[in-house]
Short mmCIF file of C-alpha atoms in Angstrom, two decimals:
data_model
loop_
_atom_site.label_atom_id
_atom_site.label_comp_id
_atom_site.label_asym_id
_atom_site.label_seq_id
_atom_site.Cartn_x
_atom_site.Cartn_y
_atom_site.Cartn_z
CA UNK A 1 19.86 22.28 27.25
CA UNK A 2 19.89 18.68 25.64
CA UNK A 3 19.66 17.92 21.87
CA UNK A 4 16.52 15.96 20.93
CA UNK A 5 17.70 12.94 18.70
CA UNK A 6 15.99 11.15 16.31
CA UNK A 7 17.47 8.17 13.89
CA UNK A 8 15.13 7.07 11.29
CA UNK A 9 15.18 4.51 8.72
CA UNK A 10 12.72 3.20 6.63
CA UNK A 11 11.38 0.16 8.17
CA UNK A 12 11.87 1.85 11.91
CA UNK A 13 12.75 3.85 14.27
CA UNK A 14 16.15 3.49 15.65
CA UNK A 15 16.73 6.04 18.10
CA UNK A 16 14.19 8.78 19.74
CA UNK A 17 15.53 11.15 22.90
CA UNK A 18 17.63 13.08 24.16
CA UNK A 19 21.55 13.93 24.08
CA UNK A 20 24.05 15.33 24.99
CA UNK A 21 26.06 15.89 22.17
CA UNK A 22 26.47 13.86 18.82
CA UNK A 23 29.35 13.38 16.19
CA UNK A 24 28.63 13.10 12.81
CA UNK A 25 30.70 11.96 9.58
CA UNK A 26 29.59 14.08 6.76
CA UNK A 27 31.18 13.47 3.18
CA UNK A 28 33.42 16.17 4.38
CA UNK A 29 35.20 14.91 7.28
CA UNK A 30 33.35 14.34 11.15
CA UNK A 31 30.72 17.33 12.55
CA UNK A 32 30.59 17.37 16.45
CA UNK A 33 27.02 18.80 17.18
CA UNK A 34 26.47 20.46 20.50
CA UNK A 35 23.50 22.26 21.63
CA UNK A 36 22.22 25.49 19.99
CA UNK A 37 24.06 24.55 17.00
CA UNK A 38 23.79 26.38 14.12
CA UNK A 39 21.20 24.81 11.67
CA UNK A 40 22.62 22.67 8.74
CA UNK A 41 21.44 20.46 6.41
CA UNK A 42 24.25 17.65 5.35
CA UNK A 43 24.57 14.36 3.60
CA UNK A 44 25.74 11.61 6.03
CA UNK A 45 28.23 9.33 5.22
CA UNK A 46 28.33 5.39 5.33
CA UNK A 47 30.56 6.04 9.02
CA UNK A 48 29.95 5.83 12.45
CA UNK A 49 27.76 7.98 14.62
CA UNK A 50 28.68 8.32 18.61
CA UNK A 51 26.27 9.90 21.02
CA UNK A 52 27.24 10.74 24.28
CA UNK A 53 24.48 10.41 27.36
CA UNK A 54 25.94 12.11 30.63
CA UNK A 55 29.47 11.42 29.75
CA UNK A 56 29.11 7.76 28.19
CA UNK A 57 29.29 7.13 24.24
CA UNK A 58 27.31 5.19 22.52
CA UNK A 59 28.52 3.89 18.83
CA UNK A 60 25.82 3.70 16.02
CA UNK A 61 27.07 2.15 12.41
CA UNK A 62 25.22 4.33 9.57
CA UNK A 63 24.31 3.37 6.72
CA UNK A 64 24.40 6.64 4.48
CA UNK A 65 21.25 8.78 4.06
CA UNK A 66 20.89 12.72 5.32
CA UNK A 67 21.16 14.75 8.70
CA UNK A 68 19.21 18.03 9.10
CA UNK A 69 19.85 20.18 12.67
CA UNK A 70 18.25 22.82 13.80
CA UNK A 71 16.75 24.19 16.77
CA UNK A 72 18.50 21.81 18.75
CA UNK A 73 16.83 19.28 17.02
CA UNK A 74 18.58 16.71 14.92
CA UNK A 75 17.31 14.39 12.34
CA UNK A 76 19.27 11.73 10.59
CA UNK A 77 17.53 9.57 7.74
CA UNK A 78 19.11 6.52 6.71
CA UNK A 79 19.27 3.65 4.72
CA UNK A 80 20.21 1.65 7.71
CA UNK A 81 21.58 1.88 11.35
CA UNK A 82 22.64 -0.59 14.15
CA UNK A 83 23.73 0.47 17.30
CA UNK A 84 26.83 -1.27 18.41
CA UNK A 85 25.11 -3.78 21.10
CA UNK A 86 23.11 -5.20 18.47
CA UNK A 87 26.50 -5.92 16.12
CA UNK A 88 27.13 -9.74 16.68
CA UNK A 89 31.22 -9.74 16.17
CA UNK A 90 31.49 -13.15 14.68
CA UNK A 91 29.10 -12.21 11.72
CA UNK A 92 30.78 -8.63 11.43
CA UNK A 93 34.15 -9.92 10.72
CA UNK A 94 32.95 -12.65 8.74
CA UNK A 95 31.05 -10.44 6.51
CA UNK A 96 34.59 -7.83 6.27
CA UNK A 97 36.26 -11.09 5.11
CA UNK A 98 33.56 -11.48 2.17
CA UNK A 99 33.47 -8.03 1.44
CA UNK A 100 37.35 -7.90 1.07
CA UNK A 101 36.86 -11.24 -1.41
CA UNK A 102 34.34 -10.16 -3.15
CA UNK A 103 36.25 -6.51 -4.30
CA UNK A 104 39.05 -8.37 -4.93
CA UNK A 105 36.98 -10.89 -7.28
CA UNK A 106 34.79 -7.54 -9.16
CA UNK A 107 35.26 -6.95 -12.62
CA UNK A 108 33.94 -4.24 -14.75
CA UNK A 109 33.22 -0.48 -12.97
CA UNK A 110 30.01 -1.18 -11.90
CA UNK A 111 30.58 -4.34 -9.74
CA UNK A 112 33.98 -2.61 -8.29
CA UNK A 113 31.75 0.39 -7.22
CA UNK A 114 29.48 -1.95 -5.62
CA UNK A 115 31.84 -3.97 -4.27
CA UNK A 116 33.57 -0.82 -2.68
CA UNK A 117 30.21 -0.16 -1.13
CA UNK A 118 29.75 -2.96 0.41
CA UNK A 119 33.15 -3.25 2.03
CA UNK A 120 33.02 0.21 3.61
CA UNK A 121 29.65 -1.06 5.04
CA UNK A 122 31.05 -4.62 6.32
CA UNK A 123 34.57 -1.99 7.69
CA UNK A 124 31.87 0.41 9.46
CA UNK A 125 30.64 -2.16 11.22
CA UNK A 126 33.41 -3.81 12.49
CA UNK A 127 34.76 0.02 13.75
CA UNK A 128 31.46 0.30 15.84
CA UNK A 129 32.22 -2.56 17.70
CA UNK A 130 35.95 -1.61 18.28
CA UNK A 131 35.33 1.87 19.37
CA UNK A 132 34.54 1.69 23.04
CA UNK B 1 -60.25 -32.04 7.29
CA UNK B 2 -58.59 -32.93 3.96
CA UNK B 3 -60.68 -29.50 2.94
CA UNK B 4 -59.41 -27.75 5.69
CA UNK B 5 -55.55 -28.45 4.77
CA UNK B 6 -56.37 -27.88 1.20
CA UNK B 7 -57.77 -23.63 2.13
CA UNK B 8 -55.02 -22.95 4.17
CA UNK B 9 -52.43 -24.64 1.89
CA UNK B 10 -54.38 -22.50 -0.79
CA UNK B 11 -53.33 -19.25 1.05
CA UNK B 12 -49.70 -20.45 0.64
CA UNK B 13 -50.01 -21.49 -2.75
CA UNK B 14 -50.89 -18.44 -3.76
CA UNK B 15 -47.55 -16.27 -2.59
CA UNK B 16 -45.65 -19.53 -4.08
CA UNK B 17 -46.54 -18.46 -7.55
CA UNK B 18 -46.27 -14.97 -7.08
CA UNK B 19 -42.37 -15.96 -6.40
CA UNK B 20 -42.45 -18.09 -9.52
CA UNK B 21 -41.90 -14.50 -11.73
CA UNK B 22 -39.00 -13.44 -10.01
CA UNK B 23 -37.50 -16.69 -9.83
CA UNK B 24 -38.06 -17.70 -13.01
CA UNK B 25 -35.84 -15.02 -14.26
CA UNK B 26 -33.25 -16.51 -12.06
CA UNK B 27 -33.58 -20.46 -12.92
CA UNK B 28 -32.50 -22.17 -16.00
CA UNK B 29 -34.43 -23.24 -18.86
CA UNK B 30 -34.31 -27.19 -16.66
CA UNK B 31 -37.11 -25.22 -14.59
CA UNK B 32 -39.40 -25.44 -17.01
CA UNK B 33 -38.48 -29.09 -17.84
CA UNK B 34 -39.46 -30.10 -14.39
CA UNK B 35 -42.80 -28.33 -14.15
CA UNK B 36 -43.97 -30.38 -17.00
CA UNK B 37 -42.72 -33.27 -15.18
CA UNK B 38 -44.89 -32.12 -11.95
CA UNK B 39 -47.86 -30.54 -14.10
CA UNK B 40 -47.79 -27.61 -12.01
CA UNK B 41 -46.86 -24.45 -12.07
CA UNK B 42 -43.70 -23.65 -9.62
CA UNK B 43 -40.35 -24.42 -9.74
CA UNK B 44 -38.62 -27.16 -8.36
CA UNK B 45 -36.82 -28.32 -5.36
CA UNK B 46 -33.94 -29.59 -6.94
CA UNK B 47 -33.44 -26.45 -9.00
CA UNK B 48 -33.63 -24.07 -5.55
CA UNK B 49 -31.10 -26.55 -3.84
CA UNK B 50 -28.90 -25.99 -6.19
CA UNK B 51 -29.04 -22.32 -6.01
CA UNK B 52 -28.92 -23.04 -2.05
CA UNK B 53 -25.63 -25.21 -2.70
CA UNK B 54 -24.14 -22.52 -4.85
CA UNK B 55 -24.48 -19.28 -2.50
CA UNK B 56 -23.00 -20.98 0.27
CA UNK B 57 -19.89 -22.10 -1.37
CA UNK B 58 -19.72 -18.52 -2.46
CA UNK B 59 -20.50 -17.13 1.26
CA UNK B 60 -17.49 -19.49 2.29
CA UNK B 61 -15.19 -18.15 -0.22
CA UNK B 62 -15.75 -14.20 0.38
CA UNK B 63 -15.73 -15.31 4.53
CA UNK B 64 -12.16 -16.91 3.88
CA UNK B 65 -11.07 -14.13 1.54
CA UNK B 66 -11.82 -11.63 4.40
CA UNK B 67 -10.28 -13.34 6.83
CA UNK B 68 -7.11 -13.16 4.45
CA UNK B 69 -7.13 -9.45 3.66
CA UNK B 70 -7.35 -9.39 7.42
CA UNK B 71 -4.16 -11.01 8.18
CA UNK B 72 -2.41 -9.95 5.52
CA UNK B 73 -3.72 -6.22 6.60
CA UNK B 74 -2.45 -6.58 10.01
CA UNK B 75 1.50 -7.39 8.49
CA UNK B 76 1.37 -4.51 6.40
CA UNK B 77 0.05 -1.93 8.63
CA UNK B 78 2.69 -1.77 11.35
CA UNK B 79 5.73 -1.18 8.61
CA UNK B 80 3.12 1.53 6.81
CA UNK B 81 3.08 3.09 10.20
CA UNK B 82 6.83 2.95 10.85
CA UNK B 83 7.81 4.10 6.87
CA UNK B 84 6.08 7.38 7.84
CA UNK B 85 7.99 8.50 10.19
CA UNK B 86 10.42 8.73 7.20
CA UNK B 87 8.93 11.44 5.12
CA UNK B 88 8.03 13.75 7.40
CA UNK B 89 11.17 15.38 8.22
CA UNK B 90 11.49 15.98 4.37
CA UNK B 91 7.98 17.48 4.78
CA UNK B 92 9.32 19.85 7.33
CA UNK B 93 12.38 20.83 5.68
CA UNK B 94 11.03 21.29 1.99
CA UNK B 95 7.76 21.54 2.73
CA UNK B 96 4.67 19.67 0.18
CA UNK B 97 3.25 22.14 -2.30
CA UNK B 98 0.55 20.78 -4.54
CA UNK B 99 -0.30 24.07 -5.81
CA UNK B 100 2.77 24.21 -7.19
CA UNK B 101 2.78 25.88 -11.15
CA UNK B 102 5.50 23.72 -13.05
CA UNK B 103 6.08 22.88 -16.12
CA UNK B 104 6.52 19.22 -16.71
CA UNK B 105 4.42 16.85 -14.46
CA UNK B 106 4.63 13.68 -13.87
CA UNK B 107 1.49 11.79 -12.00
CA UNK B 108 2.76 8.44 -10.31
CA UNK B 109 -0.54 6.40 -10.01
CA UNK B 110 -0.65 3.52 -7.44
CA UNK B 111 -2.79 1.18 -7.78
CA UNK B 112 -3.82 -2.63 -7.13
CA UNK B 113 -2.95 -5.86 -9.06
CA UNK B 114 -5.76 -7.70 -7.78
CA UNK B 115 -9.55 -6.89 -7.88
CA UNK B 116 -12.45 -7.17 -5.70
CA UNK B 117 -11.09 -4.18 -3.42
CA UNK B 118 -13.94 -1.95 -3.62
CA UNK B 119 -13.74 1.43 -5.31
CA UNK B 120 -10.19 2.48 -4.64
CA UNK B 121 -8.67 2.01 -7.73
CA UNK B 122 -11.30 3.91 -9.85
CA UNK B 123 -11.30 6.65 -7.59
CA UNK B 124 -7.25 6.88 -7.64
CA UNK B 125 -7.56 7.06 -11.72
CA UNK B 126 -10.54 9.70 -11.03
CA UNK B 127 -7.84 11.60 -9.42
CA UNK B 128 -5.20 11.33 -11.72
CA UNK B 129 -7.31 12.45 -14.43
CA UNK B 130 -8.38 15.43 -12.57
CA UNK B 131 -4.97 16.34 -11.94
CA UNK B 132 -4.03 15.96 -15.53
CA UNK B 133 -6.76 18.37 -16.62
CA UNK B 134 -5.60 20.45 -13.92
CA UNK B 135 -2.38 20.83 -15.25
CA UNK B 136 -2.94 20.86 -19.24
CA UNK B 137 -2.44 23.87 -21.22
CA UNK B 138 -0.49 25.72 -23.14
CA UNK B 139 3.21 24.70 -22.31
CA UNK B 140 2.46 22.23 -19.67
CA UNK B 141 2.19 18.64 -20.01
CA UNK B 142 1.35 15.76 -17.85
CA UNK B 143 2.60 12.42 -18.15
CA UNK B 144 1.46 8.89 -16.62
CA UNK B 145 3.58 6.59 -14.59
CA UNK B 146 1.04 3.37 -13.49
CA UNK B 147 1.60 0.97 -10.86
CA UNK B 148 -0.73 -1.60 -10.61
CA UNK B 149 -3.25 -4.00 -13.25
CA UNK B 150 -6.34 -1.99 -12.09
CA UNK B 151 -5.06 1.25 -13.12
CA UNK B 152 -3.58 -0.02 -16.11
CA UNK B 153 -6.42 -1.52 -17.45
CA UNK B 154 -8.45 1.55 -16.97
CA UNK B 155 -6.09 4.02 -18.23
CA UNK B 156 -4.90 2.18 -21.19
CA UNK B 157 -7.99 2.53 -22.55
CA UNK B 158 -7.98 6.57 -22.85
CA UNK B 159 -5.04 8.30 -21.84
CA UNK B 160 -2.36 5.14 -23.66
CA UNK B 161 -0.53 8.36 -25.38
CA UNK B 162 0.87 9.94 -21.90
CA UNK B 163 1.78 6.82 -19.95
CA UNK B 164 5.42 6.39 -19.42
CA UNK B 165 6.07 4.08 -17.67
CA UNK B 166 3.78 1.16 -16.27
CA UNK B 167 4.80 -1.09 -13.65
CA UNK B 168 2.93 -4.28 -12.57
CA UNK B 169 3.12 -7.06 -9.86
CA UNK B 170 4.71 -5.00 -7.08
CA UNK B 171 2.89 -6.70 -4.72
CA UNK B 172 4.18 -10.33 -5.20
CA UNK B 173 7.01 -10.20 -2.99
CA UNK B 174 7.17 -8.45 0.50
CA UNK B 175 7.94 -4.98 -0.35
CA UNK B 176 10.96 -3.95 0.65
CA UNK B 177 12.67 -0.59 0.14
CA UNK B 178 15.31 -2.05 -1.67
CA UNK B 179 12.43 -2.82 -4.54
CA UNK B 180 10.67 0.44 -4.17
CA UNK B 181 14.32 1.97 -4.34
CA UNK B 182 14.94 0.53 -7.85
CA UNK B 183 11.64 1.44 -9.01
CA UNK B 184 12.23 5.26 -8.29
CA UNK B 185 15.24 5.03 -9.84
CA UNK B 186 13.70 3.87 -12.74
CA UNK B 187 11.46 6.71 -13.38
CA UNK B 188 13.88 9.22 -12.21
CA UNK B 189 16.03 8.04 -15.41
CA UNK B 190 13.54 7.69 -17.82
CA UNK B 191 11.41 10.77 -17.06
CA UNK B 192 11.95 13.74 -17.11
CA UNK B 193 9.94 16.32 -14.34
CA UNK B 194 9.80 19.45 -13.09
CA UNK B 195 7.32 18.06 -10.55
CA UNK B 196 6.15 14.76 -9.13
CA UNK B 197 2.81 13.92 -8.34
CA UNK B 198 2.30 10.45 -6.41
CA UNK B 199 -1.14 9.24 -6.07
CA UNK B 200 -2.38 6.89 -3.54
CA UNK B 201 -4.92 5.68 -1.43
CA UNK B 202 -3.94 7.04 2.65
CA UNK B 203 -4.72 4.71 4.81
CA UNK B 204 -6.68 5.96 7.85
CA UNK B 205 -8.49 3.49 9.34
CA UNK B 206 -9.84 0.00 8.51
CA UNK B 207 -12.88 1.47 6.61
CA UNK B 208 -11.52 4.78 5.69
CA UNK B 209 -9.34 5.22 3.12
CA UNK B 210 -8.65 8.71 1.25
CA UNK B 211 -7.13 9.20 -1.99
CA UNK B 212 -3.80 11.48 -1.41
CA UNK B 213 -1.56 13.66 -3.46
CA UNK B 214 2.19 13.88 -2.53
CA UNK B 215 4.01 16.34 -4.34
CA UNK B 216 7.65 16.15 -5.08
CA UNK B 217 9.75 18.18 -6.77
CA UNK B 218 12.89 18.48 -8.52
CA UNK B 219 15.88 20.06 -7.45
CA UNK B 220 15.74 23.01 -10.03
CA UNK B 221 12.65 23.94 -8.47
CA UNK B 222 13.51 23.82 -5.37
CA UNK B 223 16.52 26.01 -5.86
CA UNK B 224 14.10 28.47 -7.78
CA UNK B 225 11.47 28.71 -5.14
CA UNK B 226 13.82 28.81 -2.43
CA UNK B 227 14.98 31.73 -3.53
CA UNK B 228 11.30 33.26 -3.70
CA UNK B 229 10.61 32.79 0.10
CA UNK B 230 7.70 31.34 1.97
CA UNK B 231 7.95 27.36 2.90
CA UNK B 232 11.03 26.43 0.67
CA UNK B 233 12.62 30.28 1.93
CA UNK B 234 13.57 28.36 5.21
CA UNK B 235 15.73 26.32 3.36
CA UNK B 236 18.08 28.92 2.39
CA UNK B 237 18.84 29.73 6.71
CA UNK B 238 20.31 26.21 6.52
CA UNK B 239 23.96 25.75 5.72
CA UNK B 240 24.22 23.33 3.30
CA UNK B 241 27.22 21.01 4.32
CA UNK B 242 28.82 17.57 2.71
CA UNK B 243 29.59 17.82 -1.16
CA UNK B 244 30.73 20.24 -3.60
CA UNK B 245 27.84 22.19 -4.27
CA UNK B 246 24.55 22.79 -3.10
CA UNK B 247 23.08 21.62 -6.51
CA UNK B 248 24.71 18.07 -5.81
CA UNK B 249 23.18 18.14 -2.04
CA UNK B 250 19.64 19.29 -3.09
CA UNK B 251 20.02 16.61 -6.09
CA UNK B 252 20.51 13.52 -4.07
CA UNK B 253 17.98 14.80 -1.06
CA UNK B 254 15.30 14.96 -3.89
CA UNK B 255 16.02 11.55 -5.26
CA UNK B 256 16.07 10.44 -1.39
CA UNK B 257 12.99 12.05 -0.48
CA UNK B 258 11.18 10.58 -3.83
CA UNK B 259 12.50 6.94 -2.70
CA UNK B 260 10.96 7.68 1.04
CA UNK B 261 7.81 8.95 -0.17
CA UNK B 262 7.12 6.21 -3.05
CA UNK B 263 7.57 3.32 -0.53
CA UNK B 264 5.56 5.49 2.41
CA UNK B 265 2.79 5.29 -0.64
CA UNK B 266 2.97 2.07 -1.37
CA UNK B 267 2.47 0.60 1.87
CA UNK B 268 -0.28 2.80 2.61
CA UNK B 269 -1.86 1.73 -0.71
CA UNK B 270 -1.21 -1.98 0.33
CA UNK B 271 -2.65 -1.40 3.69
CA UNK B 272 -5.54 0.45 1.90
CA UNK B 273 -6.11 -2.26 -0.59
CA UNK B 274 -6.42 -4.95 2.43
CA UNK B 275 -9.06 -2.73 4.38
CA UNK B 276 -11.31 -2.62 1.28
CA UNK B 277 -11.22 -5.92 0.52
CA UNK B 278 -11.65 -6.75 4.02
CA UNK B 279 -14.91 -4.58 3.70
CA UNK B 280 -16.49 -5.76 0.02
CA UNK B 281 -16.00 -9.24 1.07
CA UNK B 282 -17.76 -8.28 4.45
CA UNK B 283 -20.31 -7.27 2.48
CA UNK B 284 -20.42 -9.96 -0.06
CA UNK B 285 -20.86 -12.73 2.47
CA UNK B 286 -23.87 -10.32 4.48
CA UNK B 287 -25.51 -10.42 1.20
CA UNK B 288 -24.86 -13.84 0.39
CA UNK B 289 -26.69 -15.30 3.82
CA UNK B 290 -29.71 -12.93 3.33
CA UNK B 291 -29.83 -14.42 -0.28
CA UNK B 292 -29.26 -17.68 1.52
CA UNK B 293 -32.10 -16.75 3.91
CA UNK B 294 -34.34 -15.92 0.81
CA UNK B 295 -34.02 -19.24 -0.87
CA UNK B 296 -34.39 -20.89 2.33
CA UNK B 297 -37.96 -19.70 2.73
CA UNK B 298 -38.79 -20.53 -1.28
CA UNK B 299 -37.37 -23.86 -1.04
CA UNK B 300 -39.97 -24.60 2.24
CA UNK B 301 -42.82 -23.25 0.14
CA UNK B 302 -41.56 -25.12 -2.64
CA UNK B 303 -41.80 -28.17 -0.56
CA UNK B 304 -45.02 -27.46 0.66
CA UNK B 305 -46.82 -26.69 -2.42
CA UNK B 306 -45.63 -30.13 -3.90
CA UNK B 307 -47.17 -32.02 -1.24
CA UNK B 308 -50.28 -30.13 -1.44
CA UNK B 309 -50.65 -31.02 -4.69
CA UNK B 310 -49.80 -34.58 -3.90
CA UNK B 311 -52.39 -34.77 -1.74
CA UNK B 312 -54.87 -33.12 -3.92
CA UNK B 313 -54.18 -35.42 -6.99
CA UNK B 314 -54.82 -38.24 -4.31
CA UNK B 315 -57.65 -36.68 -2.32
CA UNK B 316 -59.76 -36.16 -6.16
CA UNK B 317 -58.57 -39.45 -7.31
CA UNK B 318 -60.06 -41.35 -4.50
CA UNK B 319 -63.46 -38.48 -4.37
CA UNK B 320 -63.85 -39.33 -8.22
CA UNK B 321 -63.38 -43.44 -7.24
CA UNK B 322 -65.96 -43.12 -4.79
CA UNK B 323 -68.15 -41.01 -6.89
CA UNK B 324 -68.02 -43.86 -9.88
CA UNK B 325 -68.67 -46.05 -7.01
#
């Protein structure tokens, strides 16, 4: 029994077959989804995703957006994705560095907030190349 | 032989000033200046060159425009066709119920900024206004969100008490979903709803186009009905994970699904808008070369029934000269 995967954002499709197994950060901590999993509906996290394929992971930086599962079928909408192959590590770390320089330069709530975004996005990133 | 020319030119003449009615609706009041010039009754040469000169410049402006709308249509399509993929899990999950009896709804009319697309603006606002009718009465109310000059324009005119919120020039950058993003936002703040309505034009084909409802609605609602059963029942079987309440959950997947669905609809509505412009300018420049065609065939007998009467004027001249003689 394999889990049929599909990673969706709104210019494209990022991912569309089957797994093995998935793990998932949720805004409470990570989900490991196997097959015939019970079906939830959860908001995703701006985290990474890792799919295993016949014992290898795969690392896939997310964006933020929502997961439904069911039926051993799993769909994740977000605002973006990249899988880790496509993560150029110069330009990752470079844009960590800005991130970091740009919280520390916010002022007021609303750029901090943003700011904060940003940086986890630049740090997810980064942690999709490093794992594996 | 002179005679000869003159009887079958005389068959010809004939038709020539039968044209004269219809195009003397058409030409200027300099028509009539030049038949006193000529002393005879038809219009000039100049005055149907001119005509000739104007329809093609239009014919090569409506050909070019296609040919736009035609490139432009085939950027927008594949992203129209990728963005759908997007709203059809929500679809699944929550289900699109357009019957739905609510309260407070909002109609979200999309529409184009520039004309000469055809009919798919009016028949968007035909929609919207049936939907408002549909869902006046006692306790309900309906208000108007407008995207788009075309809609604007027509709706201002009648309905200017219920619109909202009225949004133009969408189209003047790439869209993006980061725009449509902040646009949803927008209404979500400044309106309030029970239910969404988002019209739009669906883009099937090249030349068919369908106005389309998509219903969203607000998390309240969906709570409520979920508890009823039927579509929004199935809901309920899923454990609702991530957050501190379910309200919070079903709060932000509403505002997410609204965000999907607006920028699903407005690249369709793009995409729509290309394929009937494609088509009326089609359709222009097919009408322009049969006008084209027309005046080609008056000019000739335009040309032809001057020299006739050139030759007349000299043929009599020189009869009457030898007559005298």
């Amino acid at each position: 029994m394999t889990l049929n995967l599909c990673v969706l954002t709104q210019n494209r499709i990022v991912w569309d077959s089957e797994v093995k197994e998935i793990i998932l950060s949720t805004n409470s901590g990570q989900i490991g989804v196997l097959p015939n999993h019970a079906p939830i509906a959860t908001a995703v996290d701006i985290d990474i995703l890792k799919i295993r394929l016949n014992n290898q992971w795969l690392t896939m930086a997310l964006m933020g957006g929502f997961a439904r599962i069911g039926n051993n079928e799993i769909t994740i909408l977000v605002n973006d994705a990249e899988k880790n192959s496509d993560i150029d590590p110069q330009e990752a770390e470079q844009t960590l560095e800005i991130a970091e320089a740009n919280l520390r330069k916010a002022e007021g709530k609303r750029q901090t907030i943003e700011a904060n975004l940003a940086l986890r996005r630049a740090r997810t990133r980064v942690e999709a190349l490093n794992t594996i | 032989m002179a005679m000869a020319v003159f009887r079958r030119e005389g068959r010809r003449l004939l038709p020539s000033i039968a044209a004269r009615p219809i195009a003397a609706i058409r030409s200027p009041l300099s028509s009539d200046q030049e038949e006193g010039l000529l002393g005879v009754r038809s219009i000039s040469t100049q005055v149907v060159r001119n005509r000739m000169k104007s329809v093609k410049n239009i014919q090569k402006i409506t050909k070019a425009m296609k040919m736009v709308a035609a490139s432009k249509l085939r950027a927008v399509q594949g992203r129209a066709e990728n963005s759908r993929g997007l709203w059809q899990p929500f679809t699944a999950l929550l289900g699109d119920n357009p019957s739905i009896d609510v309260k407070k709804s909002v109609v979200v009319t999309l529409s184009s900024d520039k004309g000469l697309c055809g009919g798919i603006n009016s028949t968007v606002v035909k929609v919207s206004r049936a939907l408002y009718k549909l869902n006046s009465g006692p306790e309900k109310e309906v208000q108007f969100v407008i995207v788009g000059e075309k809609a604007k324009a027509i709706m201002f005119r009648d309905s200017k008490n219920d619109i909202v919120l009225s949004v133009t020039e969408l189209n003047k950058n790439p869209l993006n979903y980061a725009q449509v993003s902040v646009l949803a936002d927008d209404i979500l703040k400044n309106v309030e709803f029970d239910a969404l309505r988002i019209v739009y034009n669906k883009f099937h084909s090249v030349v068919a186009f369908l106005p389309t409802v998509s219903t969203v609605l607000s998390p309240e609602i969906i709570e409520k009905e979920s508890e009823v059963g039927g579509k929004l029942g199935e809901l309920d079987s899923y454990e609702i994970e991530g957050g501190e309440t379910k309200g919070e959950i079903l709060q932000n997947l509403a505002e997410f699904q609204f965000s999907c669905v607006m920028f699903n609809a407005v690249l369709e509505n793009a995409c729509s808008e290309m394929g009937a412009r494609m088509s009326a300018m089609d359709s222009s420049s097919r009408n322009a070369g049969e006008m084209l065609d027309r005046l080609t065939l008056t000019y000739n007998r335009t040309r032809q029934a001057s020299i006739t009467t050139e030759l007349i004027e000299i043929i009599s001249g020189a009869s009457a000269l030898e007559a005298a003689k």
